[in-house]
CSV table of C-alpha atoms in Angstrom, one decimal:
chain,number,residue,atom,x,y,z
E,1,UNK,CA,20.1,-19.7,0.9
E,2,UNK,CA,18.1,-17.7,-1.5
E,3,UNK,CA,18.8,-14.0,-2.7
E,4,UNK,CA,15.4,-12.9,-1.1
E,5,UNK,CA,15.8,-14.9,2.0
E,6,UNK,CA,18.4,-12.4,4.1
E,7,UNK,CA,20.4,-13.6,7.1
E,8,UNK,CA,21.3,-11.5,9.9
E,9,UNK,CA,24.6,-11.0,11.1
E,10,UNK,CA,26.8,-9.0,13.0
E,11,UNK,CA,26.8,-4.8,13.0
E,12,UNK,CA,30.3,-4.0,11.1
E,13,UNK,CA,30.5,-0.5,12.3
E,14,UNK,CA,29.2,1.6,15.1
E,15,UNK,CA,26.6,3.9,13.2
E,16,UNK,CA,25.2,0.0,11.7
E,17,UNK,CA,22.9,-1.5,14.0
E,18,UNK,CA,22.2,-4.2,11.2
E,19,UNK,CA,23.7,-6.2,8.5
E,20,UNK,CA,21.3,-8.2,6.2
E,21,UNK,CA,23.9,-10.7,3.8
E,22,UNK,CA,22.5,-12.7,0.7
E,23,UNK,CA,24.1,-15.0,-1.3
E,24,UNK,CA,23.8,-15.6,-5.0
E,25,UNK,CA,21.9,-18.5,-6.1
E,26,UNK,CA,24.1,-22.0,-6.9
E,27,UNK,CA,24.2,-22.8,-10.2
E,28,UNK,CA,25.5,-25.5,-12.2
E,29,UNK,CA,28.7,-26.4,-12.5
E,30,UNK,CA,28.1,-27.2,-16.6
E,31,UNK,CA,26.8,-23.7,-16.6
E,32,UNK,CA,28.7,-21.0,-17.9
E,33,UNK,CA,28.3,-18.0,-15.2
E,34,UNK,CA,28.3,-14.3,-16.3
E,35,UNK,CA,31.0,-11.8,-15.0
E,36,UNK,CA,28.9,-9.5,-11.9
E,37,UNK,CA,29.7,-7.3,-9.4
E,38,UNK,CA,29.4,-7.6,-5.9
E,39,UNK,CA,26.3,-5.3,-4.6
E,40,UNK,CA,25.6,-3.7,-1.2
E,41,UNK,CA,23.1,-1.4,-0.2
E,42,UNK,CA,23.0,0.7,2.9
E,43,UNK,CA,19.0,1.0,3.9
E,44,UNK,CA,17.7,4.1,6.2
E,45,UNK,CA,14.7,4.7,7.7
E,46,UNK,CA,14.7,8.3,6.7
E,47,UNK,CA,16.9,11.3,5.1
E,48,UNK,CA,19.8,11.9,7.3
E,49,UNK,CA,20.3,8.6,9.2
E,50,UNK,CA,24.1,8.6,7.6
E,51,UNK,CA,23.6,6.3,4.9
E,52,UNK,CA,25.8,8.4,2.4
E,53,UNK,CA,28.4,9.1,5.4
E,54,UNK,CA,28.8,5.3,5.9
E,55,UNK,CA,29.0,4.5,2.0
E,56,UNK,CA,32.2,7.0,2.1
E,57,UNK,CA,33.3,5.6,5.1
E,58,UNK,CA,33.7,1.9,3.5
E,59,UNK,CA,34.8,3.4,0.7
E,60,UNK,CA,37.7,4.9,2.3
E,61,UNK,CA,38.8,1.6,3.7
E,62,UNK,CA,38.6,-0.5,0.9
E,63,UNK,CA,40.9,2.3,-0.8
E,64,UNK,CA,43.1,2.1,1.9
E,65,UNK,CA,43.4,-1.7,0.9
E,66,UNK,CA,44.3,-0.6,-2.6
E,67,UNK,CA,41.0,-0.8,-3.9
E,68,UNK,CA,39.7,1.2,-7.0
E,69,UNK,CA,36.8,2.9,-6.0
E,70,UNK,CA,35.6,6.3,-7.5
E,71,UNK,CA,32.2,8.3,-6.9
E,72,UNK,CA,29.8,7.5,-9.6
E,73,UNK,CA,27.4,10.0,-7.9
E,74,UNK,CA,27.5,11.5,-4.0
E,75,UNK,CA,24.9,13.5,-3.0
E,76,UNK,CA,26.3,15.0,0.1
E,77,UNK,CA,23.4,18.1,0.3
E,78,UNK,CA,26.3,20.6,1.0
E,79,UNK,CA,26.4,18.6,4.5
E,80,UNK,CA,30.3,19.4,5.8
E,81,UNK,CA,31.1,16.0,7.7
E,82,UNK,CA,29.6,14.2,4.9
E,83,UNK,CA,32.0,16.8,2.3
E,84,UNK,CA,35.0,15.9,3.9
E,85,UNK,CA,34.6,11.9,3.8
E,86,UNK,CA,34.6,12.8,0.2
E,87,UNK,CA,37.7,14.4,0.0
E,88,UNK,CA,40.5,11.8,-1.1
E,89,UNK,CA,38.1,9.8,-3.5
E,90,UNK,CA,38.0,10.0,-7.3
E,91,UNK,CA,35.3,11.2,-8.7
E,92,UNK,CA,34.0,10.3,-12.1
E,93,UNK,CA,32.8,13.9,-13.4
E,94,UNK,CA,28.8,14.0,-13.5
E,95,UNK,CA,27.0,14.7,-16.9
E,96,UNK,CA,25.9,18.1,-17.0
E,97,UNK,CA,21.8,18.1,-18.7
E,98,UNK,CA,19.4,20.8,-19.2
E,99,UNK,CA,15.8,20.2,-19.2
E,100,UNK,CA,13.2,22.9,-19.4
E,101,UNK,CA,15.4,25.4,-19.0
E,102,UNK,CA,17.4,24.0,-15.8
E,103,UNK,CA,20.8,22.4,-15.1
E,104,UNK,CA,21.2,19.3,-13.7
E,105,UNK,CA,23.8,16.9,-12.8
E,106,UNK,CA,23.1,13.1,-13.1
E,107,UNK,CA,25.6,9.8,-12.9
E,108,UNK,CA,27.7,9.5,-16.4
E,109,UNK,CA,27.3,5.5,-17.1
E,110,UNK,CA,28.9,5.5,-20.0
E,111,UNK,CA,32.2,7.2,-18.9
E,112,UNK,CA,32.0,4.9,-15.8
E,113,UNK,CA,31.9,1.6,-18.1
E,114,UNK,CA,35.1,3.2,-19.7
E,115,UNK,CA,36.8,3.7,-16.1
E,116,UNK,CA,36.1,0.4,-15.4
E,117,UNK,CA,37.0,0.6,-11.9
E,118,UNK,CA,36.4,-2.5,-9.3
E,119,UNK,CA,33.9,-0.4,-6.9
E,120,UNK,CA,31.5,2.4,-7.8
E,121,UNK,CA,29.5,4.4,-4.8
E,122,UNK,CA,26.2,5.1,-6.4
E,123,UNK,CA,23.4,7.5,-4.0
E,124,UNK,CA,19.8,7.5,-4.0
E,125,UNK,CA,19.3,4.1,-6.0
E,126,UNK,CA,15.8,5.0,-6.3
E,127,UNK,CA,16.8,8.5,-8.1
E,128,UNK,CA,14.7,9.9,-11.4
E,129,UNK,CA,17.1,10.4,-13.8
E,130,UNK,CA,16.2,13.5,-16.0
E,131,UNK,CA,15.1,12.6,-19.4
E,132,UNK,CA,17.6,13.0,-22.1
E,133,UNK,CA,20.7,12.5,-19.7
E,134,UNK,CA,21.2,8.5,-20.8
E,135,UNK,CA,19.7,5.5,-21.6
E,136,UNK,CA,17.9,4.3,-18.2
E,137,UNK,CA,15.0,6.3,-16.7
E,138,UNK,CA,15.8,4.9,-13.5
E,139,UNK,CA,19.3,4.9,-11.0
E,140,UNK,CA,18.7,1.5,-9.9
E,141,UNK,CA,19.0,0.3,-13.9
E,142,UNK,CA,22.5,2.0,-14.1
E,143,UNK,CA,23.4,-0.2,-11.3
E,144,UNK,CA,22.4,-3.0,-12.4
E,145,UNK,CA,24.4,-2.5,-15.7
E,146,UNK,CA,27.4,-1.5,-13.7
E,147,UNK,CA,26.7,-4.9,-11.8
E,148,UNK,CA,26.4,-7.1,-15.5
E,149,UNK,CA,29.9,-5.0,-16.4
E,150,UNK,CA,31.8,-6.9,-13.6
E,151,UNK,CA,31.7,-4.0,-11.3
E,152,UNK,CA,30.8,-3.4,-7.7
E,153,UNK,CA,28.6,-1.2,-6.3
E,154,UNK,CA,27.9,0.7,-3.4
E,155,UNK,CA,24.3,2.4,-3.1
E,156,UNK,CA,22.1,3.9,-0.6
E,157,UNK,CA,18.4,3.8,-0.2
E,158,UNK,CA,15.6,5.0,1.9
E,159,UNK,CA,13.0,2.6,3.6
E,160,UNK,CA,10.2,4.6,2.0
E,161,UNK,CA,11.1,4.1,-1.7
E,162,UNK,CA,11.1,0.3,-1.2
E,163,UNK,CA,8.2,-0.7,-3.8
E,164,UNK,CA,6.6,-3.3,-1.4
E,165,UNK,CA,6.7,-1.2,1.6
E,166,UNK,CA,5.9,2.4,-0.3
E,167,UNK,CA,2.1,1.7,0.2
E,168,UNK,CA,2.3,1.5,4.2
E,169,UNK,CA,4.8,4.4,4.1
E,170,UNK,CA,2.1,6.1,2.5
E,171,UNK,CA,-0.5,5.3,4.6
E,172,UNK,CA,1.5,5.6,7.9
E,173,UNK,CA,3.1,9.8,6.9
E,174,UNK,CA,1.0,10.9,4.1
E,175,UNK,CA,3.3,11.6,2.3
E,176,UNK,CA,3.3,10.1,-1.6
E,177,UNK,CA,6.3,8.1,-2.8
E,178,UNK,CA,7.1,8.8,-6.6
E,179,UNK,CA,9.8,7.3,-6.7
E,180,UNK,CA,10.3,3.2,-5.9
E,181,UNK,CA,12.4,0.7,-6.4
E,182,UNK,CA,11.4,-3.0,-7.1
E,183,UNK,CA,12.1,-5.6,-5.0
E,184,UNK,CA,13.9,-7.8,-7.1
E,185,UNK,CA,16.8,-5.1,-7.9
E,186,UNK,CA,17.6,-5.5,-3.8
E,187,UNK,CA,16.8,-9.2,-4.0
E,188,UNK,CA,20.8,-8.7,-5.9
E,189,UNK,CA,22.4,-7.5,-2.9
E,190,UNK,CA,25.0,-9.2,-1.4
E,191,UNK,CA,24.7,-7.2,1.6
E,192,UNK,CA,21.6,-4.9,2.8
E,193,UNK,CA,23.2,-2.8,5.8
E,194,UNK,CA,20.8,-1.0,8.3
E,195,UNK,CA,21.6,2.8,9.1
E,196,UNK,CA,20.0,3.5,12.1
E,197,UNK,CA,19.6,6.3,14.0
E,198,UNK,CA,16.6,6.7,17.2
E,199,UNK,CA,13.8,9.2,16.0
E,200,UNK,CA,15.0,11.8,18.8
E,201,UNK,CA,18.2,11.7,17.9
E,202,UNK,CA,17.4,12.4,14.0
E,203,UNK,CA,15.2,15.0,15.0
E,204,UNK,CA,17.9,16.9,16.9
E,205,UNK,CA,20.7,16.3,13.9
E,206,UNK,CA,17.3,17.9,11.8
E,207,UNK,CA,17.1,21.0,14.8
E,208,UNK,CA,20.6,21.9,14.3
E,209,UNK,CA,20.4,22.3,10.7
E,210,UNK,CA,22.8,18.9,9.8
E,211,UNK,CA,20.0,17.3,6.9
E,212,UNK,CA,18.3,20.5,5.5
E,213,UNK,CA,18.9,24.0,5.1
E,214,UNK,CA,17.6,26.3,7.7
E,215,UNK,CA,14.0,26.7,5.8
E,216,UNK,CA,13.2,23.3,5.4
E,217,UNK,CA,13.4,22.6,9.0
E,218,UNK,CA,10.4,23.4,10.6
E,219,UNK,CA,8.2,22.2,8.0
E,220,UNK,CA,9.6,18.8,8.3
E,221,UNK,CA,9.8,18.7,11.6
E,222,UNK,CA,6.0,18.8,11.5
E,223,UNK,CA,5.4,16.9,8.9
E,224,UNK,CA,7.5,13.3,7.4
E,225,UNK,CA,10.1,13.9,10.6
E,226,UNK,CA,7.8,13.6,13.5
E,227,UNK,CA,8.8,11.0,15.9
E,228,UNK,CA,5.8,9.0,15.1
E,229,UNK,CA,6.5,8.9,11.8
E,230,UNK,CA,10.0,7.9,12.5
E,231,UNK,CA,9.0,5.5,15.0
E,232,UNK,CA,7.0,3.2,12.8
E,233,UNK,CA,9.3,3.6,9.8
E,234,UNK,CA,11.8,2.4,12.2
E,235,UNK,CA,9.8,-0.2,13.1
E,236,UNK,CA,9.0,-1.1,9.1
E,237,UNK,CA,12.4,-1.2,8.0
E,238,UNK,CA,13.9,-3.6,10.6
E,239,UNK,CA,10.9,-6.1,9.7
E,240,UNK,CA,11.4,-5.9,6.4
E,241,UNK,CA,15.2,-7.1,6.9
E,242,UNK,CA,13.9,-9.8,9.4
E,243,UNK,CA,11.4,-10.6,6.5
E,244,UNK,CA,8.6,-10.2,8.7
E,245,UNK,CA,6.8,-7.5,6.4
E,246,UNK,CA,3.4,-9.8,5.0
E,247,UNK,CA,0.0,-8.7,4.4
E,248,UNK,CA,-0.8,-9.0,8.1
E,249,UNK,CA,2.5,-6.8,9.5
E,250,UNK,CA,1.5,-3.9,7.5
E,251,UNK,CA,-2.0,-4.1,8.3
E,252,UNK,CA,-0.9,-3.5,11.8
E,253,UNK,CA,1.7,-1.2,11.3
E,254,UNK,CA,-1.1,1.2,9.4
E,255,UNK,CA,-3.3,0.5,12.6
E,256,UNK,CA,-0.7,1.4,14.6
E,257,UNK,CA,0.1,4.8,12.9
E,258,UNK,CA,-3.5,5.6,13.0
E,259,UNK,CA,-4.0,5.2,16.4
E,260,UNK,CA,-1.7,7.7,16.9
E,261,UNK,CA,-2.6,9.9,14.5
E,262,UNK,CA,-6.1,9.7,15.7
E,263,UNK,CA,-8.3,8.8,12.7
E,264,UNK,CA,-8.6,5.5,11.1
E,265,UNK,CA,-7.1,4.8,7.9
E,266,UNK,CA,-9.4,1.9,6.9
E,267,UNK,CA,-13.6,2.6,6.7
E,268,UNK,CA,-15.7,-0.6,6.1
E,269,UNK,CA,-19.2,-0.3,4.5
E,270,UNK,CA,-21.0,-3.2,4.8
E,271,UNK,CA,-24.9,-3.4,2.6
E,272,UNK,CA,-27.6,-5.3,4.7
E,273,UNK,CA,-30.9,-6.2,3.3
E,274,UNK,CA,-33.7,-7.7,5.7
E,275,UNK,CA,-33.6,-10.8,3.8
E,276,UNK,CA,-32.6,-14.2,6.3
E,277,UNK,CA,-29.3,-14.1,6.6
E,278,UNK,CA,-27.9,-10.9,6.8
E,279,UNK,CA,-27.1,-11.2,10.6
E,280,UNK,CA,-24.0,-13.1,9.6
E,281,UNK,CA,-22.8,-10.7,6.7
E,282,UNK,CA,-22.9,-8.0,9.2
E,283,UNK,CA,-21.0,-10.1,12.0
E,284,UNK,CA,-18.2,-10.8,9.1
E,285,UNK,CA,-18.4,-7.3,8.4
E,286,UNK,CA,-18.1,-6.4,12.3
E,287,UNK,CA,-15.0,-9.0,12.6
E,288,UNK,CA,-13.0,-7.4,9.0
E,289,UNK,CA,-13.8,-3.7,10.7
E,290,UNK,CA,-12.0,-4.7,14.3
E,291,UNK,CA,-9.1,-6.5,12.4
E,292,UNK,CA,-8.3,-3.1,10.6
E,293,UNK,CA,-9.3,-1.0,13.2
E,294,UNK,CA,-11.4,0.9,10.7
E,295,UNK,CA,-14.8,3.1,11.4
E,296,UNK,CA,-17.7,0.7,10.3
E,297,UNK,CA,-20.6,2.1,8.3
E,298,UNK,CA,-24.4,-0.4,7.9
E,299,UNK,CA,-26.1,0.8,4.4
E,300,UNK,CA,-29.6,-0.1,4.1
E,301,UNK,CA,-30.8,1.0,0.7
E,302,UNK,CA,-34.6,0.4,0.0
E,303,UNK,CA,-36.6,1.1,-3.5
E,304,UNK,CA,-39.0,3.3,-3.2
E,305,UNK,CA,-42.2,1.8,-1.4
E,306,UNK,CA,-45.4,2.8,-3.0
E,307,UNK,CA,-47.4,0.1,-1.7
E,308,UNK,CA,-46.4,1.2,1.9
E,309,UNK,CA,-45.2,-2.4,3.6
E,310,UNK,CA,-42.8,-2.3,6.6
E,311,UNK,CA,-39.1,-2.4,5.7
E,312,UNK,CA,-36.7,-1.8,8.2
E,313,UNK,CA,-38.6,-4.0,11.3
E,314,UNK,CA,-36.3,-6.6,10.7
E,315,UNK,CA,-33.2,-4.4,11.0
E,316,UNK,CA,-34.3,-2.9,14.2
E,317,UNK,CA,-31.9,-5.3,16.0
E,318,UNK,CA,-28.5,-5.0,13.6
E,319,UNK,CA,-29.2,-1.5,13.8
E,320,UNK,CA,-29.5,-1.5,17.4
E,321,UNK,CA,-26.2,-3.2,17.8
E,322,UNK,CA,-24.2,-1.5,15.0
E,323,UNK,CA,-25.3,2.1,17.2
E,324,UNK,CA,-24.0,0.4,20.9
E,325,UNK,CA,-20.9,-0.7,18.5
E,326,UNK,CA,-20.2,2.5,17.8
E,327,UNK,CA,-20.9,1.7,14.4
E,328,UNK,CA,-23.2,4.3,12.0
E,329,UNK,CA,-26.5,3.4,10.5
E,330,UNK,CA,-27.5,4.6,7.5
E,331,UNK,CA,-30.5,4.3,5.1
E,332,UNK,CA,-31.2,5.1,1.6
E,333,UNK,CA,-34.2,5.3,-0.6
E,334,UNK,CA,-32.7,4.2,-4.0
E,335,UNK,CA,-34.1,2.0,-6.5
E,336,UNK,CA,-30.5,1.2,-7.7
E,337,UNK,CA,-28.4,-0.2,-4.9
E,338,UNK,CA,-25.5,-0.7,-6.3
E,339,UNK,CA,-25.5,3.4,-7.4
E,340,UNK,CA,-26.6,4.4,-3.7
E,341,UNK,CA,-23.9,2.2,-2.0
E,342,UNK,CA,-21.3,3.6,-3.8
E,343,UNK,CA,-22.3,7.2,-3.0
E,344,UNK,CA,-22.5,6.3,0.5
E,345,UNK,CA,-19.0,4.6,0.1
E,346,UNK,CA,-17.8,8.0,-1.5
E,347,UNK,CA,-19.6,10.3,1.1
E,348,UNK,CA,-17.7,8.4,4.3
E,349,UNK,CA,-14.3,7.5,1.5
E,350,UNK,CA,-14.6,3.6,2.9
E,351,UNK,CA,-12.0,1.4,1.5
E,352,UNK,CA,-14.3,-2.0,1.9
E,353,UNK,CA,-17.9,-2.6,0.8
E,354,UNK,CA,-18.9,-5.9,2.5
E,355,UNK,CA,-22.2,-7.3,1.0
E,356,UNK,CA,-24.2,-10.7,1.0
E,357,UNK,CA,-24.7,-12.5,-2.5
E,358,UNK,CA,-27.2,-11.8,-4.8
E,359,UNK,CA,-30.3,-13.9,-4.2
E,360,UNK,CA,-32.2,-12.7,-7.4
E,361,UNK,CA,-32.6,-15.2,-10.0
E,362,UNK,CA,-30.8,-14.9,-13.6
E,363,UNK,CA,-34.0,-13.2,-15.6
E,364,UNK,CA,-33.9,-10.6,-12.7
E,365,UNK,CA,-30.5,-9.8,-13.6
E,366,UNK,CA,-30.8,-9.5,-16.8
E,367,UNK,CA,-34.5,-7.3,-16.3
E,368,UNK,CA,-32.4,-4.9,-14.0
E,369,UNK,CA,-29.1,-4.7,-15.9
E,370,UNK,CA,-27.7,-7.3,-13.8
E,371,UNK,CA,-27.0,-7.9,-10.5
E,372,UNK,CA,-26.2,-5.4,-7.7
E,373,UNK,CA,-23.0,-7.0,-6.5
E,374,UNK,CA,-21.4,-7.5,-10.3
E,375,UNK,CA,-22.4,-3.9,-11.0
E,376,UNK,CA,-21.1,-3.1,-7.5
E,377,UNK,CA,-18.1,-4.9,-7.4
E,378,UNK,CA,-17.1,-3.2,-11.0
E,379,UNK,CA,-18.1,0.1,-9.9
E,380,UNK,CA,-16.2,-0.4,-6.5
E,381,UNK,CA,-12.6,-1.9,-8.6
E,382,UNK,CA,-12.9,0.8,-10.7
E,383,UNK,CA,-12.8,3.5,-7.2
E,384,UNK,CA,-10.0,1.4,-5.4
E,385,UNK,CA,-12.6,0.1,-2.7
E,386,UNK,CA,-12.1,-3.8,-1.9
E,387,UNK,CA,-15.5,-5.8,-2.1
E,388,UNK,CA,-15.6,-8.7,0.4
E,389,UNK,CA,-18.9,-11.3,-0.6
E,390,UNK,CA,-19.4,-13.1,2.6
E,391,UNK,CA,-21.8,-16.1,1.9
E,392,UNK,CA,-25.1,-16.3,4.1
E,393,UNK,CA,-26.4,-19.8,5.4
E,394,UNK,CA,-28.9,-21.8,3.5
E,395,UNK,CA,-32.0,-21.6,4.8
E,396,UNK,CA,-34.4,-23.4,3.8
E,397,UNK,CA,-38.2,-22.5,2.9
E,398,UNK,CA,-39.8,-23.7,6.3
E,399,UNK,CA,-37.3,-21.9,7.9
E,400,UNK,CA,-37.7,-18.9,5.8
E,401,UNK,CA,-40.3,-15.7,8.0
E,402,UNK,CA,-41.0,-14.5,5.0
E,403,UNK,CA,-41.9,-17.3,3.2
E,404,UNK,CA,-45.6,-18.4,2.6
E,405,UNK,CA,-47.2,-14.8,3.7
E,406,UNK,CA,-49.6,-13.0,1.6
E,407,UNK,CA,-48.3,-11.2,-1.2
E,408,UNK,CA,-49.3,-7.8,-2.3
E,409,UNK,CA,-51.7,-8.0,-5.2
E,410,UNK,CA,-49.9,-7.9,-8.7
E,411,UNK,CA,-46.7,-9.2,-6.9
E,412,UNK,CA,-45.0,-12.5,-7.7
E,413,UNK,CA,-44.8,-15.3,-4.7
E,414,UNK,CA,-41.3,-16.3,-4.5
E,415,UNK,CA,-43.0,-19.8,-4.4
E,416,UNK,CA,-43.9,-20.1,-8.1
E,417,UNK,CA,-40.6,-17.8,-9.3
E,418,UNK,CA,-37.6,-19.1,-10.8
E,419,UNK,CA,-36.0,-19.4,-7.2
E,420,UNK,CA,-38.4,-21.7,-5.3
E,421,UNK,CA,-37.6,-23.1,-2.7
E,422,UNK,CA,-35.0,-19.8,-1.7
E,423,UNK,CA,-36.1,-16.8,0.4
E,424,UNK,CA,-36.7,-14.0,-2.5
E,425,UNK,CA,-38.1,-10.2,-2.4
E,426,UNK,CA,-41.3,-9.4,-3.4
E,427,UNK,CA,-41.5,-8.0,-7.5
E,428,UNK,CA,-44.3,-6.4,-8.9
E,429,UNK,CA,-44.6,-4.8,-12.3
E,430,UNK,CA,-44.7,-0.9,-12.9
E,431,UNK,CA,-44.6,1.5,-15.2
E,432,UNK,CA,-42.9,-1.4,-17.4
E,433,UNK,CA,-40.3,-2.7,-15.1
E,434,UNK,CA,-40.0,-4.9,-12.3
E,435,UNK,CA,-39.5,-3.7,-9.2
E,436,UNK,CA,-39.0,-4.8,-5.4
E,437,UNK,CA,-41.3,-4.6,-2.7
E,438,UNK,CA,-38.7,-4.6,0.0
């Protein structure tokens, strides 16, 4: 079994409802293996769950077995019960460092590697350390050279600073995660143990002052510690030990936590033209909006018209059934459409632009500075906004409405351009540069 492929097991205490247990890759027998410590991590949903409670808890027994364990760095937030389990332990005197102007107390590595004990209890894995107080920037790198030294660990972490899951966190409280840890460092454990607590109960422990100090309560009560919150970090972290947290999972869980929050997370904008065609860019755009539960917005951006044809006829029927959707409608007069699209996609903050490919042949491009989805799609990577192309069906020119018709004079008939034979806007030339009709 792989390091990243976790199997449950059996709780091992009453405060664990879950033990996730993975086993170092096999290696060779020709090939010489280097000296590591064993690694387990205790994993909470939240502050306050008793992560750092249990850590002292299994620390106490395995001294009690004549183990040497010391306290490389317990953060027990002046909580009393959580004090007294550390009462009993060694503890490996932090290193004191001051940085602009302040005093601060972070894990001495280097008098730990001369201790040289068999178990270290390490907090907070995902910790800062301040600059200037040793040789990592991060917590998590002082285990893992604790772990190359040949000696255990202990740590704790928080469901939230998990680097593949701190996006959805994100999304799901609002709150931003600065600190993360990757991956791979917990792909080392040996054993990932859940500390799990229900949301009302955490909530209580919060209400009678056993996580923060008296004026910290309220304000996270309201805020990271509501029970929806809870609730679908809860939900996160126990899918993440069954291994169930892909692309898909936290799609729904950031559906989920918008629903209750009542606002949706996600905002599709999808460009239609009233070229042939566009009926099936808007469906896939319709389809990727339900599947994210997002607010769905149609952009119709036309140049400006001077010779006064009909644009928006053709639309009358996607805009008709992006209203009884509950979808908006929108319409711009722009001559650049990438430029208005992404001010539209600014104005409403969507995170996808859904467009149909470019049909304008390569001299077009390069007449108009190139095409509007490659300007678009640059423009759009550059905001953070996903650009889905959906392809439209070939059609051919007998099936084509628009093809054939009389052309404005001074226009050119797709028939004789570059692109014969494909459904093309009308150009004409003004004021030196080509323009389209429609």
């Amino acid at each position: 079994m792989s390091a990243d492929s976790p199997q449950r097991a059996a709780p091992s205490g009453d405060h664990i409802s879950h033990l996730a247990e993975a086993s170092t890759p096999q290696r060779g027998r020709d090939v010489p293996v280097a000296a590591a410590g064993r690694f387990r991590v205790y994993l909470g949903m939240a502050s306050g769950v008793g992560k750092t409670y249990a850590m002292l808890d299994e620390a106490a027994r395995r001294a009690a077995r004549g183990c040497d364990v010391v306290a490389g760095i317990v953060e027990t937030h002046d909580r009393p019960a959580t004090t007294a389990k550390l009462e009993g332990l060694e503890v490996v005197p932090p290193k004191a460092v001051t940085y602009r102007g302040a005093q601060f107390a972070e894990m001495d590595l280097d008098a730990i590697l001369a201790r040289r004990p068999e178990l270290v209890l390490v907090d907070e894995l995902a910790h800062s350390n301040v600059p200037g107080s040793g040789r990592h920037e991060k917590r998590w790198q002082d285990v893992l050279e604790l772990l190359d030294a040949d000696i255990s660990v202990i740590g704790t972490l928080n469901t939230q600073h998990i680097e593949s899951l701190a996006d959805a966190v994100e999304a799901i409280t609002g709150t931003r995660v600065r600190e993360r840890i990757p991956d791979a460092v917990l792909a080392r454990a040996d054993q990932i143990e859940l500390v799990d607590s229900s949301p009302e109960q955490l909530r209580r422990r919060m209400l009678h002052g056993n996580i923060y100090p008296a004026e910290r309560i309220r304000p996270a009560l309201n805020g990271f510690f509501q029970t929806e919150n809870l609730t679908a970090l809860r939900d996160l972290t126990l899918r993440f030990l069954g291994g169930e947290t892909d692309d898909e999972t936290l799609a729904q869980l950031r559906r989920t936590a918008a629903g209750r929050f009542g606002g949706a997370v996600e905002r599709v904008l999808v460009g239609v033209t009233d070229e042939p065609g566009t009926e099936t860019v808007w469906r896939r755009a319709c389809r990727i909006a339900a599947g994210l539960a997002a607010d769905l917005y149609v952009v119709h951006v036309h140049p400006s018209d001077v010779l006064g044809r009909p644009r928006t006829v053709a639309l009358q029927p996607i805009r008709q059934l992006t209203e009884q959707s509950g979808g908006t409608w929108i319409e711009i007069e722009d001559d650049d459409p990438a430029r208005a699209l992404m001010r539209a996609a600014a104005e409403h903050s969507a995170t996808h632009i859904v467009l149909g490919p470019s049909r304008r042949s390569r001299w077009l491009h390069l007449l108009a500075g190139g095409s509007t989805v490659r300007r678009l799609t640059r423009l759009a990577g550059d905001a953070g906004i996903d650009v889905h192309i959906i392809a439209r069906p070939t059609i051919s020119a007998a099936g084509d409405p628009h093809f054939g018709q009389a052309w404005p004079e001074g226009s050119v008939d797709p028939t004789t351009a570059p692109d014969q034979g494909k459904p093309a806007a009308t150009i004409w030339w003004q004021d030196g540069w080509w323009k389209k009709c429609r």
